[in-house]
């Protein structure tokens, strides 16, 4: 973890209520895809945790949806503004445990960290595939970005307005070694139940500090209580009590 | 050169700044960021007889100038704290530590305190009779002078180290409770714990916190802390550790003027992990700005003249 100032260098709307921000600054503290940053925002006392979508040496990209006061404030930021971030929080996905053919299963905003994961897996010579679920065609983002990486990508929508009609579990492929899922809790539970393979899920919770001090985001696991912000957010399927 | 040293029950602190229980874990996360030996001391995560997972999540909610928490005294239990957490803490922090203790019965408090009292590195016991987030314990002991006195007596009878009773602001007469603790032998008073609060989610029309209510902390409660420290200083002769929304060196001085000998910093640590270090670094400059040579000369200063 490192605290630092970052400059918003690019913002764009991706889908209904969904924004992408690229921030320039020191990313040395980011060591794995699936980690997150905790952002200080004017008008909010607590920082807001947002997962890192992807990053390079001197910039990181965040994708978020406006759902409340904090994300609304984030969406109002303008290029050139600086932000105070705690960067490189959480464990992230362990690439060495993802097998040769991992399946990335994303739901809604959960798609964001899986993009950085796909890039990292490809860089290791692995062959990821993706199933990305959204409510409707207006919610879809990063479909082209995943395809541009060469990742075999299936889109699902609940209302059938694009891709396969239904949930991500209606479109899971036959063959993969390990799944990596990020999305709403019911989706991740359904994926864990449907997938015969080992897998990893990235959990979400309201957080106080984001770095393991306050015990605000604890969850119970087979190995005792864990802090989602510090011991997670990524947990192996077999650790979870569901 | 100004002097920031203060003394709590015969133990010297290099400065009066203490991270408050529940906002600093056992110190390790912060020790990765800076040398926490700059702290006056630290009050570690509230410890109970048995291990506790705490309340269901969500346990955290934002608030204007503050936050709500309903963690519910999550901790691994006193035996594991002594066997695992204290040795790790000793490796990163070399000063006397404040042990924070929670409980659900008078016997609980006495047992946990008696065990921690034997640990060499523990300098003080801070007995939390003010947790608003547990049922059938915690705050119920801190809202009646008789119960507060009973816990104090029970703990004092099985310990040798100075005992600070941590009081709840959710009472009508804080001075009466502080006096009861002093009368029962308390060595000092810590205050204030969080204020009982609630937020609702407009989408679900239900409380944000799974526990429904939580404790409000952060700058929003600082003026309440100043008022209550001021009132308790008038009521008792034992030292006071003041806390509640402290986030700057100016706040430290204000609480000391109200009557605090030392000051705890809580919610600020969660937003700025360097908060305590920054406050300690700023203290000499702010003291000079207000013409303070020695912090001891301002304790309770607002009451004189």
Tab-separated table of C-alpha atoms in Angstrom, chain B residues 2-294:
chain	number	residue	atom	x	y	z
B	2	UNK	CA	8.793	22.982	23.377
B	3	UNK	CA	8.008	19.908	25.479
B	4	UNK	CA	5.303	17.519	24.349
B	5	UNK	CA	5.806	15.020	27.171
B	6	UNK	CA	2.904	14.139	29.405
B	7	UNK	CA	2.391	11.529	32.102
B	8	UNK	CA	-0.452	9.062	32.543
B	9	UNK	CA	-0.532	7.468	35.997
B	10	UNK	CA	3.225	7.586	36.452
B	11	UNK	CA	4.150	6.447	32.949
B	12	UNK	CA	5.741	9.057	30.712
B	13	UNK	CA	4.526	9.552	27.150
B	14	UNK	CA	6.757	11.313	24.608
B	15	UNK	CA	3.628	13.057	23.371
B	16	UNK	CA	-0.083	12.854	24.206
B	17	UNK	CA	-1.151	11.297	20.880
B	18	UNK	CA	-2.631	7.792	21.079
B	19	UNK	CA	-4.461	5.927	18.300
B	20	UNK	CA	-7.765	4.826	19.738
B	21	UNK	CA	-8.920	1.262	20.047
B	22	UNK	CA	-10.542	-0.246	16.986
B	23	UNK	CA	-8.996	2.175	14.534
B	24	UNK	CA	-5.444	0.878	14.642
B	25	UNK	CA	-5.785	-2.914	14.858
B	26	UNK	CA	-2.676	-4.168	16.620
B	27	UNK	CA	-0.524	-1.615	14.877
B	28	UNK	CA	1.070	-3.779	12.174
B	29	UNK	CA	-0.738	-2.284	9.195
B	30	UNK	CA	0.499	1.149	10.242
B	31	UNK	CA	3.982	-0.095	11.102
B	32	UNK	CA	4.341	-0.951	7.406
B	33	UNK	CA	3.810	2.734	6.612
B	34	UNK	CA	5.804	4.535	9.302
B	35	UNK	CA	7.697	3.912	12.524
B	36	UNK	CA	4.848	3.795	15.025
B	37	UNK	CA	7.284	4.345	17.904
B	38	UNK	CA	6.627	8.044	17.367
B	39	UNK	CA	3.253	7.519	19.095
B	40	UNK	CA	2.693	8.365	22.746
B	41	UNK	CA	1.287	4.854	23.036
B	42	UNK	CA	-1.461	2.950	21.252
B	43	UNK	CA	-4.704	1.450	22.447
B	44	UNK	CA	-5.151	-1.896	20.736
B	45	UNK	CA	-8.305	-3.512	19.392
B	46	UNK	CA	-10.884	-4.181	22.114
B	47	UNK	CA	-10.300	-7.603	23.618
B	48	UNK	CA	-12.884	-9.923	25.165
B	49	UNK	CA	-12.683	-13.259	27.002
B	50	UNK	CA	-13.936	-15.275	24.027
B	51	UNK	CA	-13.137	-14.788	20.329
B	52	UNK	CA	-15.812	-12.742	18.556
B	53	UNK	CA	-16.630	-12.372	14.869
B	54	UNK	CA	-18.701	-9.296	15.599
B	55	UNK	CA	-21.795	-8.080	13.794
B	56	UNK	CA	-22.994	-8.963	10.292
B	57	UNK	CA	-21.990	-6.615	7.476
B	58	UNK	CA	-22.511	-3.892	6.383
B	59	UNK	CA	-20.800	-2.556	9.482
B	60	UNK	CA	-19.711	0.797	8.109
B	61	UNK	CA	-21.625	3.834	6.875
B	62	UNK	CA	-20.486	7.280	5.817
B	63	UNK	CA	-21.812	10.435	7.463
B	64	UNK	CA	-21.343	14.182	7.099
B	65	UNK	CA	-17.936	14.827	8.715
B	66	UNK	CA	-17.795	11.350	10.151
B	67	UNK	CA	-18.752	7.725	9.938
B	68	UNK	CA	-20.800	5.056	11.647
B	69	UNK	CA	-19.418	1.694	12.659
B	70	UNK	CA	-21.073	-1.375	14.091
B	71	UNK	CA	-18.129	-3.761	14.132
B	72	UNK	CA	-19.228	-5.322	17.405
B	73	UNK	CA	-15.917	-5.991	19.176
B	74	UNK	CA	-14.456	-8.421	16.653
B	75	UNK	CA	-11.315	-9.909	18.200
B	76	UNK	CA	-9.574	-13.262	18.555
B	77	UNK	CA	-10.146	-13.497	22.312
B	78	UNK	CA	-7.768	-12.640	25.132
B	79	UNK	CA	-5.760	-15.877	25.011
B	80	UNK	CA	-4.869	-15.488	21.333
B	81	UNK	CA	-4.253	-11.777	21.792
B	82	UNK	CA	-1.651	-12.625	24.417
B	83	UNK	CA	-0.187	-15.590	22.526
B	84	UNK	CA	-0.141	-14.139	19.000
B	85	UNK	CA	-0.937	-10.440	18.697
B	86	UNK	CA	1.133	-9.071	21.574
B	87	UNK	CA	4.403	-10.738	20.484
B	88	UNK	CA	3.905	-9.377	16.960
B	89	UNK	CA	3.050	-5.936	18.310
B	90	UNK	CA	6.152	-6.028	20.517
B	91	UNK	CA	8.271	-6.505	17.412
B	92	UNK	CA	7.121	-3.163	15.966
B	93	UNK	CA	6.284	-1.086	19.053
B	94	UNK	CA	8.617	-0.735	22.015
B	95	UNK	CA	6.713	1.451	24.465
B	96	UNK	CA	4.154	0.576	27.132
B	97	UNK	CA	0.853	-0.304	25.436
B	98	UNK	CA	-2.704	0.473	26.418
B	99	UNK	CA	-4.818	-2.698	26.516
B	100	UNK	CA	-8.458	-2.097	25.632
B	101	UNK	CA	-10.919	-4.536	27.177
B	102	UNK	CA	-14.582	-5.211	26.388
B	103	UNK	CA	-17.019	-7.485	28.177
B	104	UNK	CA	-20.508	-8.841	28.669
B	105	UNK	CA	-20.472	-9.347	32.419
B	106	UNK	CA	-18.544	-7.981	35.396
B	107	UNK	CA	-16.712	-11.323	35.559
B	108	UNK	CA	-15.739	-11.051	31.857
B	109	UNK	CA	-14.087	-7.703	32.399
B	110	UNK	CA	-12.246	-8.895	35.492
B	111	UNK	CA	-10.997	-12.071	33.800
B	112	UNK	CA	-9.725	-10.382	30.652
B	113	UNK	CA	-8.107	-7.570	32.628
B	114	UNK	CA	-6.447	-9.981	35.053
B	115	UNK	CA	-4.840	-11.875	32.162
B	116	UNK	CA	-3.654	-8.752	30.343
B	117	UNK	CA	-2.421	-7.196	33.591
B	118	UNK	CA	0.299	-9.882	33.743
B	119	UNK	CA	1.769	-8.871	30.379
B	120	UNK	CA	4.925	-6.863	30.819
B	121	UNK	CA	4.531	-4.490	27.888
B	122	UNK	CA	1.046	-3.405	28.915
B	123	UNK	CA	1.178	-0.094	30.709
B	124	UNK	CA	-2.495	0.664	31.228
B	125	UNK	CA	-5.842	-1.085	31.019
B	126	UNK	CA	-8.580	0.821	29.240
B	127	UNK	CA	-11.918	-0.728	30.133
B	128	UNK	CA	-14.582	-0.140	27.518
B	129	UNK	CA	-17.948	0.136	29.262
B	130	UNK	CA	-19.295	2.109	26.334
B	131	UNK	CA	-19.476	-0.030	23.179
B	132	UNK	CA	-22.810	0.833	21.538
B	133	UNK	CA	-22.629	-2.100	19.110
B	134	UNK	CA	-22.995	-5.168	21.307
B	135	UNK	CA	-26.129	-6.396	22.970
B	136	UNK	CA	-26.314	-7.367	26.614
B	137	UNK	CA	-23.031	-5.744	27.554
B	138	UNK	CA	-20.751	-2.918	26.555
B	139	UNK	CA	-22.601	0.334	26.860
B	140	UNK	CA	-25.128	-0.991	29.389
B	141	UNK	CA	-22.317	-0.920	31.971
B	142	UNK	CA	-21.406	2.625	31.116
B	143	UNK	CA	-24.852	4.170	31.350
B	144	UNK	CA	-25.404	3.626	35.072
B	145	UNK	CA	-23.098	4.960	37.789
B	146	UNK	CA	-23.681	1.845	39.909
B	147	UNK	CA	-22.758	-0.577	37.116
B	148	UNK	CA	-19.764	1.519	36.075
B	149	UNK	CA	-18.543	1.470	39.683
B	150	UNK	CA	-19.094	-2.281	39.945
B	151	UNK	CA	-16.994	-3.012	36.841
B	152	UNK	CA	-14.302	-0.623	38.075
B	153	UNK	CA	-14.131	-2.299	41.480
B	154	UNK	CA	-14.044	-5.782	39.955
B	155	UNK	CA	-11.199	-4.875	37.598
B	156	UNK	CA	-9.222	-2.977	40.227
B	157	UNK	CA	-9.431	-5.913	42.622
B	158	UNK	CA	-7.614	-8.242	40.196
B	159	UNK	CA	-5.092	-5.893	38.568
B	160	UNK	CA	-2.010	-3.892	39.445
B	161	UNK	CA	-1.771	-1.575	36.438
B	162	UNK	CA	-3.544	1.763	36.074
B	163	UNK	CA	-7.162	1.312	35.017
B	164	UNK	CA	-8.842	3.844	32.735
B	165	UNK	CA	-12.593	3.502	32.357
B	166	UNK	CA	-13.788	4.356	28.834
B	167	UNK	CA	-17.127	6.117	29.018
B	168	UNK	CA	-20.084	6.454	26.702
B	169	UNK	CA	-21.423	9.838	25.620
B	170	UNK	CA	-24.898	8.292	25.352
B	171	UNK	CA	-25.856	9.340	28.877
B	172	UNK	CA	-27.634	12.260	30.513
B	173	UNK	CA	-24.996	12.944	33.179
B	174	UNK	CA	-21.451	12.011	32.188
B	175	UNK	CA	-20.021	13.619	35.342
B	176	UNK	CA	-21.993	11.279	37.615
B	177	UNK	CA	-20.598	8.222	35.838
B	178	UNK	CA	-17.052	9.546	35.905
B	179	UNK	CA	-17.383	10.281	39.641
B	180	UNK	CA	-18.696	6.764	40.261
B	181	UNK	CA	-15.653	5.289	38.494
B	182	UNK	CA	-13.290	7.512	40.454
B	183	UNK	CA	-15.027	6.556	43.695
B	184	UNK	CA	-14.597	2.869	42.824
B	185	UNK	CA	-10.861	3.297	42.371
B	186	UNK	CA	-10.374	4.094	38.677
B	187	UNK	CA	-6.985	5.614	37.904
B	188	UNK	CA	-8.318	7.626	34.981
B	189	UNK	CA	-11.179	8.221	32.566
B	190	UNK	CA	-11.218	7.815	28.777
B	191	UNK	CA	-13.927	9.559	26.809
B	192	UNK	CA	-15.814	9.747	24.552
B	193	UNK	CA	-16.756	6.524	22.798
B	194	UNK	CA	-19.013	6.860	19.751
B	195	UNK	CA	-22.484	8.388	19.710
B	196	UNK	CA	-25.344	6.024	18.962
B	197	UNK	CA	-26.521	6.781	15.426
B	198	UNK	CA	-28.318	5.453	12.349
B	199	UNK	CA	-28.385	5.957	8.577
B	200	UNK	CA	-31.090	4.819	6.183
B	201	UNK	CA	-30.697	3.748	2.577
B	202	UNK	CA	-33.224	5.638	0.446
B	203	UNK	CA	-33.343	2.869	-2.162
B	204	UNK	CA	-34.065	0.038	0.247
B	205	UNK	CA	-35.752	2.294	2.833
B	206	UNK	CA	-33.944	0.271	5.477
B	207	UNK	CA	-31.005	0.991	7.812
B	208	UNK	CA	-27.627	0.951	6.030
B	209	UNK	CA	-26.040	-1.040	8.846
B	210	UNK	CA	-27.000	-4.679	9.351
B	211	UNK	CA	-26.955	-3.932	13.082
B	212	UNK	CA	-29.372	-1.063	12.324
B	213	UNK	CA	-27.574	1.308	14.696
B	214	UNK	CA	-23.889	2.119	14.936
B	215	UNK	CA	-21.504	4.473	16.651
B	216	UNK	CA	-20.860	7.892	15.109
B	217	UNK	CA	-17.256	9.063	15.143
B	218	UNK	CA	-15.163	11.599	13.266
B	219	UNK	CA	-14.981	15.410	13.296
B	220	UNK	CA	-18.776	15.640	13.647
B	221	UNK	CA	-18.507	14.585	17.312
B	222	UNK	CA	-15.466	16.658	18.284
B	223	UNK	CA	-17.456	19.467	19.971
B	224	UNK	CA	-19.347	16.853	22.001
B	225	UNK	CA	-16.005	15.435	23.129
B	226	UNK	CA	-14.759	18.880	24.165
B	227	UNK	CA	-17.920	19.514	26.181
B	228	UNK	CA	-17.808	16.134	27.933
B	229	UNK	CA	-14.085	16.260	28.724
B	230	UNK	CA	-14.684	19.736	30.139
B	231	UNK	CA	-17.539	18.461	32.341
B	232	UNK	CA	-15.631	15.413	33.543
B	233	UNK	CA	-12.556	17.524	34.366
B	234	UNK	CA	-14.743	19.550	36.721
B	235	UNK	CA	-16.111	16.380	38.312
B	236	UNK	CA	-13.014	14.255	38.977
B	237	UNK	CA	-9.395	14.590	40.049
B	238	UNK	CA	-7.997	11.649	38.064
B	239	UNK	CA	-6.428	12.081	34.601
B	240	UNK	CA	-8.577	12.128	31.490
B	241	UNK	CA	-7.787	10.731	28.063
B	242	UNK	CA	-9.889	12.765	25.663
B	243	UNK	CA	-11.064	11.566	22.290
B	244	UNK	CA	-13.795	12.001	19.715
B	245	UNK	CA	-13.185	13.316	16.209
B	246	UNK	CA	-9.635	14.535	16.820
B	247	UNK	CA	-7.878	15.124	13.509
B	248	UNK	CA	-5.311	17.873	14.023
B	249	UNK	CA	-2.734	19.191	16.490
B	250	UNK	CA	-5.126	22.071	17.167
B	251	UNK	CA	-7.770	19.556	18.224
B	252	UNK	CA	-5.263	17.942	20.600
B	253	UNK	CA	-4.598	21.294	22.249
B	254	UNK	CA	-8.311	22.098	22.461
B	255	UNK	CA	-9.098	18.811	24.226
B	256	UNK	CA	-6.149	19.320	26.596
B	257	UNK	CA	-7.420	22.803	27.445
B	258	UNK	CA	-10.784	21.177	28.203
B	259	UNK	CA	-9.028	18.863	30.651
B	260	UNK	CA	-7.405	15.942	28.838
B	261	UNK	CA	-3.906	14.789	29.821
B	262	UNK	CA	-3.616	12.697	26.653
B	263	UNK	CA	-5.646	12.519	23.474
B	264	UNK	CA	-6.724	9.641	21.288
B	265	UNK	CA	-7.145	9.797	17.534
B	266	UNK	CA	-9.693	7.428	16.027
B	267	UNK	CA	-11.617	7.747	12.784
B	268	UNK	CA	-8.917	10.005	11.297
B	269	UNK	CA	-6.580	6.982	11.100
B	270	UNK	CA	-8.954	5.226	8.739
B	271	UNK	CA	-9.054	8.083	6.268
B	272	UNK	CA	-5.431	9.115	6.580
B	273	UNK	CA	-3.264	6.257	7.828
B	274	UNK	CA	-0.572	8.839	8.625
B	275	UNK	CA	-2.921	10.954	10.779
B	276	UNK	CA	-1.204	10.272	14.126
B	277	UNK	CA	2.281	10.742	12.703
B	278	UNK	CA	1.191	14.001	11.037
B	279	UNK	CA	-0.457	15.331	14.211
B	280	UNK	CA	2.651	14.518	16.281
B	281	UNK	CA	4.861	16.223	13.704
B	282	UNK	CA	2.658	19.333	13.690
B	283	UNK	CA	2.334	19.590	17.465
B	284	UNK	CA	5.528	21.587	18.273
B	285	UNK	CA	4.784	24.179	15.583
B	286	UNK	CA	1.164	24.590	16.714
B	287	UNK	CA	2.303	24.822	20.351
B	288	UNK	CA	4.664	27.636	19.409
B	289	UNK	CA	1.906	29.352	17.484
B	290	UNK	CA	-0.211	29.468	20.671
B	291	UNK	CA	2.686	30.276	22.998
B	292	UNK	CA	2.747	26.881	24.710
B	293	UNK	CA	6.154	25.765	26.038
B	294	UNK	CA	5.050	22.644	27.857
